[in-house]
XYZ file of C-alpha atoms in Angstrom:
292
model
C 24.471 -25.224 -28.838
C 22.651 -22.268 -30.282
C 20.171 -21.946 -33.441
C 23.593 -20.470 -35.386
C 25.476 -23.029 -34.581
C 22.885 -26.110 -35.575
C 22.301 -23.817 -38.935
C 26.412 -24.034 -39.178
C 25.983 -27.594 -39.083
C 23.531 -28.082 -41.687
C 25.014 -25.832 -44.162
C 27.976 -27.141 -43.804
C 26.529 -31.139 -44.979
C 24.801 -29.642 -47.512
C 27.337 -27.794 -49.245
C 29.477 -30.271 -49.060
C 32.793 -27.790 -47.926
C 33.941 -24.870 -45.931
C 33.545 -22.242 -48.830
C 30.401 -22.971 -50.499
C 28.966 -23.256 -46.655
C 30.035 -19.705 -46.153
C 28.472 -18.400 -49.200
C 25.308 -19.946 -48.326
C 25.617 -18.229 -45.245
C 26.362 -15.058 -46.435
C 30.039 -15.043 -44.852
C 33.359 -15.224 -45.377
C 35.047 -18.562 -45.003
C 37.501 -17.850 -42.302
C 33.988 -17.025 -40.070
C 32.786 -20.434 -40.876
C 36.302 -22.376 -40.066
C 36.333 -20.333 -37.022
C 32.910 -21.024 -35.556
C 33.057 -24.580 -36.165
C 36.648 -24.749 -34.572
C 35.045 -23.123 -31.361
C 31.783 -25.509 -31.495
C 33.408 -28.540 -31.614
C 35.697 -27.385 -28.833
C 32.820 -26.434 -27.016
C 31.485 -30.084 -27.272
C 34.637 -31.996 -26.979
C 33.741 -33.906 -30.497
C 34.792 -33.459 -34.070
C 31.924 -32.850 -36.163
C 33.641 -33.192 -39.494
C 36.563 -35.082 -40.813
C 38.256 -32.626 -42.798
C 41.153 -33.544 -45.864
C 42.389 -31.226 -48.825
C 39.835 -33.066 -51.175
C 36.559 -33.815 -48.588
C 34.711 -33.095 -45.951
C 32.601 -36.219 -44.212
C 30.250 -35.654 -40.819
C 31.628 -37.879 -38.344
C 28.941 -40.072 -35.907
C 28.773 -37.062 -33.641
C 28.247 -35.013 -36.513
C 25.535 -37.212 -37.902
C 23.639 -37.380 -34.439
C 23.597 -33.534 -34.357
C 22.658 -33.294 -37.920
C 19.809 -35.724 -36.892
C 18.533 -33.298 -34.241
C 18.996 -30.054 -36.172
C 16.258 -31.076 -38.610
C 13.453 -31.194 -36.010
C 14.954 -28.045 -33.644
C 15.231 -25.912 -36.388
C 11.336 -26.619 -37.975
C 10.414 -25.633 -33.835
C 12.313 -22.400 -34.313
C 10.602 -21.451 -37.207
C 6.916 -22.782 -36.042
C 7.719 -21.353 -32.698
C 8.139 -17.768 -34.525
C 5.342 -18.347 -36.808
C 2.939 -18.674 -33.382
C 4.427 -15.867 -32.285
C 4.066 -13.526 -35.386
C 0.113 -14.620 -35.549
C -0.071 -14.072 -31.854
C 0.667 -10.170 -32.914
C -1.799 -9.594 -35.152
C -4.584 -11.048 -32.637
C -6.438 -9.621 -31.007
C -6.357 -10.839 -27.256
C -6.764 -9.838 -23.223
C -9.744 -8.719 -21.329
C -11.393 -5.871 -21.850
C -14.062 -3.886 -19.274
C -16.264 -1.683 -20.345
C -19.219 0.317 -18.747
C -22.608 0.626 -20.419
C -25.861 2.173 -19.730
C -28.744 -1.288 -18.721
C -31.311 -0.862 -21.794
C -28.639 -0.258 -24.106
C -26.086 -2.522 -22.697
C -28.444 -5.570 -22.920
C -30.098 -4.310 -26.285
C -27.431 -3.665 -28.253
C -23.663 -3.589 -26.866
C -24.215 -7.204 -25.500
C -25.111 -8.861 -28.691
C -22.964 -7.116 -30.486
C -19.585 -8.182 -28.012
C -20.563 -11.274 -28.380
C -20.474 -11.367 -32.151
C -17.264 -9.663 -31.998
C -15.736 -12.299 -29.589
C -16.860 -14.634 -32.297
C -14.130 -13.138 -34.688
C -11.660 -12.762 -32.127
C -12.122 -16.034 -29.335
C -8.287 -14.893 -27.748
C -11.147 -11.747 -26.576
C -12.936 -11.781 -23.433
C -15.267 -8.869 -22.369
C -16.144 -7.831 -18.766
C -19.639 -6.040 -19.071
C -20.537 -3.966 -15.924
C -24.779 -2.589 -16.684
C -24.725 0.570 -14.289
C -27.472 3.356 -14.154
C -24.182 5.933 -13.608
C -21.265 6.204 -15.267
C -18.534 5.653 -12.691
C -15.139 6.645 -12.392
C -13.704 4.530 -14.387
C -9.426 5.110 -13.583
C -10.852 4.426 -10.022
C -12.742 1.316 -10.332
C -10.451 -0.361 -13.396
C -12.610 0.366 -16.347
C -11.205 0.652 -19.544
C -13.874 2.051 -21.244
C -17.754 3.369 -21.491
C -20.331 3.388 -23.894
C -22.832 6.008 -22.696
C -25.884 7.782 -23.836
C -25.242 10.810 -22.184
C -21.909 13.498 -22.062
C -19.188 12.996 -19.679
C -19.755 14.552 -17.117
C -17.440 18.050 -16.050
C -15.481 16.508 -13.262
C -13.880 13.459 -15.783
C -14.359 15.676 -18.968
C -10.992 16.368 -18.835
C -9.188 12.881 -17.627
C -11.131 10.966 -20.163
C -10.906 10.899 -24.271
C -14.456 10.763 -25.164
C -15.803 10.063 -28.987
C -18.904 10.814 -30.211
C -19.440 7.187 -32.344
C -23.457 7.671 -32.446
C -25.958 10.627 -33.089
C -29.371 8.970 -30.387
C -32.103 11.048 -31.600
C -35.786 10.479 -30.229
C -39.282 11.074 -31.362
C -42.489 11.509 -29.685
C -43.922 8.186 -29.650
C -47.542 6.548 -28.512
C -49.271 3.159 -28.703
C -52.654 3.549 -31.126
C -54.912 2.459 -27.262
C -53.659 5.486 -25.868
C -54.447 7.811 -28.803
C -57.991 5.987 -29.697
C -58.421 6.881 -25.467
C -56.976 10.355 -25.256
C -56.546 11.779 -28.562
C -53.034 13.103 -30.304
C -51.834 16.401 -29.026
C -52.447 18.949 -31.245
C -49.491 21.519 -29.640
C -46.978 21.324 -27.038
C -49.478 22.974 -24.306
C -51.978 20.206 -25.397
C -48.951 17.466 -24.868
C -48.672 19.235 -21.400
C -51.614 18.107 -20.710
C -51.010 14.548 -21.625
C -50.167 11.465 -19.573
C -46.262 11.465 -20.591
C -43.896 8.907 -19.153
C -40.351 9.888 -17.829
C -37.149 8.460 -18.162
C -34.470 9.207 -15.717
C -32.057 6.644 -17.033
C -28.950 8.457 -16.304
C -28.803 9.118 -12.367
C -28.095 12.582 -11.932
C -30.689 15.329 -11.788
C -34.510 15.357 -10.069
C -37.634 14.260 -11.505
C -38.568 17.671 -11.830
C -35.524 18.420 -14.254
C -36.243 14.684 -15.875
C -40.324 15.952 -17.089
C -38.859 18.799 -18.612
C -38.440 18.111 -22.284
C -36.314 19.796 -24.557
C -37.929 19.580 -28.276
C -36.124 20.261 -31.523
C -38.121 21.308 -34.720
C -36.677 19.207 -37.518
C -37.607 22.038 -40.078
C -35.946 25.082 -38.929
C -33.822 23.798 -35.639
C -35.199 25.844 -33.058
C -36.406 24.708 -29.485
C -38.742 24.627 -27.338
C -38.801 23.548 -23.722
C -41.914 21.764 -22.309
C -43.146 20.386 -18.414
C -44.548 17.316 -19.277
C -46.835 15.517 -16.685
C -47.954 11.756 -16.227
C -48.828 9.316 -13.347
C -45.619 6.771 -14.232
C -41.941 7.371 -14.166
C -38.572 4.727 -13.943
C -35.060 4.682 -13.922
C -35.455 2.301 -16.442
C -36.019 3.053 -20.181
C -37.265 -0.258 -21.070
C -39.629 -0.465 -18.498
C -41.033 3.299 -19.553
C -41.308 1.795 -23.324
C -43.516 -1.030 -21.531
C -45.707 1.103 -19.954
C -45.717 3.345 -23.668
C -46.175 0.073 -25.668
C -49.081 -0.656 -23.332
C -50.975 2.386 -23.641
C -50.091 4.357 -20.756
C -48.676 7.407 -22.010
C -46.406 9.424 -24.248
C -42.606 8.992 -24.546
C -39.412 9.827 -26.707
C -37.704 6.814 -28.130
C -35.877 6.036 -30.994
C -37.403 5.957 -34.054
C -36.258 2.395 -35.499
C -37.231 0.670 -32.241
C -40.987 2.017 -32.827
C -41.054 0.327 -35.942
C -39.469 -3.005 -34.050
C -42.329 -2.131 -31.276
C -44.860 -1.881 -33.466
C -45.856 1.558 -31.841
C -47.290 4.707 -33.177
C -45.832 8.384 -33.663
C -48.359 10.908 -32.046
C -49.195 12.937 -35.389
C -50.107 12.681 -38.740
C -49.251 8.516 -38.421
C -52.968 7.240 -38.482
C -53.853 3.423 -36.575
C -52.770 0.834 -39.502
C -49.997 3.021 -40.899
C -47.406 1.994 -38.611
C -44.276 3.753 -37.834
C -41.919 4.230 -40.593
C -41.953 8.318 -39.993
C -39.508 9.321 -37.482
C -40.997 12.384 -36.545
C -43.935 14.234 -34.480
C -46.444 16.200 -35.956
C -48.275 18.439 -33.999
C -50.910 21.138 -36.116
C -47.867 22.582 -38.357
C -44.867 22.343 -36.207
C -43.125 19.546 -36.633
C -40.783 18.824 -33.430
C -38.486 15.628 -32.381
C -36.886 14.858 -29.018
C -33.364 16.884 -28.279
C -30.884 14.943 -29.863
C -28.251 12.886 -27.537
C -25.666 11.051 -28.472
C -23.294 7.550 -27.768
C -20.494 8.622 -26.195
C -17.250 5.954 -26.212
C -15.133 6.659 -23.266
């Protein structure tokens, strides 16, 4: 016995007859005589005794009407699952993320995702390189730093995030060695480098690329200083602690409690989110979050 045929059944007790059965079921009523002919030769039972005037369910026809009830409320919850099971979202998902980002921000905010969506469950690799991610069974990235040419065209990359930086210093390293007044005075400076992304030398990784924020041109800089990591969080360390000049991101200097090098005097905090040197005003090149 099928679902159509228990539904036959049913239809068939409640209306009372053939014809009122088959209207229910949206049918003619030689369908209905003919599939109930077949299902109780199928079972070897009469389901119905059948006269001119009535129709009564025999004690076969009782016990299967007694069953129907519960199989039929499992079709429909079994569907129901299986309709909500659509619109969830579930699997596991790996992604790729650079470390001080990964653990700052992608990792808190995965888990408050998975909080929406517990069928979820994330697989977060921390890498100082973007890999290749087809090869290694990625399915995605979230990277500070453009794809680079050999994947640009295997991967679909989105922009999701503009990452722009800002000259930034602790107030003990500017009461020690004063705010640079140009870029040749920042030269000059104890500046701490970054090279969070794995590719290029630490010669190419001093060599800043500033933006002015007023008119959009650039200006290249070697920048100098005694400390340098593959790790941005430990170069914000060493900048929170007075060692030297960096570029971060202007609403974590306000978290940090650290200083733009500038026009931002000791007590003033740092709510600008740019750096002032003489006139010129300049920021960090602009990056960007890439989603791959």
């Amino acid at each position: 016995m099928d679902r159509g045929d228990l539904e036959l059944v049913i239809a068939i007790r409640d209306r009372g007859s053939l014809a009122r059965a088959a209207a229910a079921l949206d049918v003619v009523p030689s369908v209905v005589t003919k599939r109930l002919g077949a299902l109780e030769a199928r079972l070897g039972q009469r389901l119905f005794d059948r006269t001119t005037r009535r129709l009564n369910l025999t004690a076969e026809g009782e016990a299967v009407c007694l069953h129907a009830k519960s199989l039929l409320a499992g079709f429909a919850a079994l569907e129901n699952e299986l309709g909500e099971r659509q619109n969830e979202l579930a699997g596991t998902i790996r992604l790729v993320a650079t470390f001080g980002f990964g653990r700052r921000w992608l990792g808190p905010a995965l888990a408050a995702f998975r909080e929406q969506h517990p069928a979820l469950q994330f697989q977060l690799q921390l890498m100082e390189q973007l890999p290749d991610l087809g090869a290694e069974g990625h399915d995605g990235a979230l990277w500070l730093w453009p794809v680079q040419r050999r994947h640009a065209g295997d991967w679909v990359t989105r922009r999701i995030a503009r990452n722009q930086r800002v000259l930034a210093a602790a107030p003990s390293y500017l009461e020690r060695r004063g705010k640079p007044a140009d870029l040749a005075a920042l030269a000059a400076h104890d500046c701490l480098v970054a090279r969070e992304n794995g590719d290029g030398s630490e010669r190419e990784a001093a060599l800043w690329t500033l933006r002015h924020v007023r008119d959009g041109s650039t200006a290249r800089v070697r920048v100098r200083g005694p400390l340098s990591s593959n790790s941005g969080e430990m170069v914000r360390d060493w900048c929170l602690a007075g060692q030297g000049i960096m570029p971060h991101i202007p609403h974590m200097l306000r978290r940090n409690n650290s200083q733009l090098p500038g026009r931002l005097g000791p007590g003033q905090g740092a709510g600008g989110c740019t750096a002032s040197m003489r006139r010129s005003v300049f920021s960090s090149q602009s990056r960007s979050i890439f989603l791959t």
